[in-house]
């Protein structure tokens, strides 16, 4: 004998049809790529209009608990994270349970929603009185299924959007990488009298390291190596501006004092002293056998002269871009250099670490350079890179790494 509406076959069939239609409606909305707000409105309508729910609060965890849907409540539930962070429910629970915070007492029960053992959401709800009197029980399984379907779909939409953004960023980074690579010299000399070798290992797709070599009239050669503070795209953008300014200046003058002072002024106007560049700038006069240089706060390059006058080239000024006008600036002219090796590098070389956070350091680098200084620069770089990798093991470089070697006047090597 049927004693209530809930027990009648007609009503039970109606409920199943309603649930099936609701799932189809939600699935169609997801397939049509409706926005998140539209999915929550459909969810709201199904629970309120078809399931006899008069109070509902849907909270979703996305790095923190947030309210996503609410109706029929006396509280706004705008800030629920602290109340829910310690709540750990595995099954449908009455709000009379002692671990349920008092703020949720206006509801009757809580439905946890899981996906692959991960807690996605909590649904707080109360039935209306008509449904309660008719003995119509809340179909918690259906609510869990419906909520899971919507929440997972929304999360997948966000993941897909993030993936598209990441793919777009990767494409832009590849373009930026190609553009930056074109800033470096396209061809470096490699003959019995003058050889230039450069190796460049960016920490990210692009970097703030830079090197240049420019052949000038009257057998003069300009060489530089520089490093922007910071990493990634901001450093690369600043470096591209630096390169453009340097190339313009070197066409106008070979006066290193003027070049470095003008670069400093230009960078200061752009950055207002917020970032800086270290750099080493040198001019080799092959006819006069002189090397003129300015070190602007950069790790000193090592000059190995055939005469035995080996030195770290430190003379110059402070970093460029911090001051409107450099507080001091000097240059040095190294004479009688007809057969020599000049090795420059960025700080990623000596600051490379092993698994115990010990740095590779200047001493290890100097030993390798001196040991292989009579070899071709390409072989010197190979042995130095091998030495760094042997020291670091599986520990990745923490910064951009650039090596630059100029070797002059030894036709036998």
XYZ file of C-alpha atoms in Angstrom, residues 166 169-170 172-178 180-181 184 200-209 227-237 275 348 396-402:
43
model
C 51.161 28.469 -21.464
C 53.642 32.025 -23.795
C 55.943 29.249 -24.987
C 56.236 33.947 -27.597
C 59.312 32.777 -25.683
C 60.538 30.853 -28.713
C 60.122 33.982 -30.833
C 61.927 36.027 -28.180
C 64.683 33.416 -28.053
C 65.176 33.570 -31.829
C 67.703 37.421 -28.919
C 69.970 34.925 -30.667
C 74.662 38.038 -30.968
C 75.944 30.840 -24.175
C 73.684 28.814 -21.864
C 70.543 30.726 -20.803
C 68.979 29.694 -17.499
C 65.554 30.187 -19.103
C 64.530 30.483 -22.755
C 65.927 34.005 -22.826
C 68.443 35.713 -20.606
C 70.223 38.901 -19.670
C 73.707 37.764 -20.717
C 75.175 40.742 -17.663
C 71.841 42.328 -16.698
C 70.661 41.996 -13.123
C 67.797 39.493 -12.961
C 66.698 36.766 -15.351
C 64.140 35.930 -18.002
C 62.153 38.263 -20.243
C 62.704 41.538 -18.280
C 66.466 41.004 -18.381
C 66.339 40.029 -22.061
C 64.345 43.161 -22.974
C 68.241 47.757 -12.408
C 76.772 31.972 -13.677
C 71.317 22.611 -12.539
C 72.857 26.019 -13.183
C 71.193 28.710 -11.088
C 71.947 31.538 -13.527
C 72.746 32.273 -17.152
C 76.221 31.143 -18.226
C 78.292 32.815 -20.941
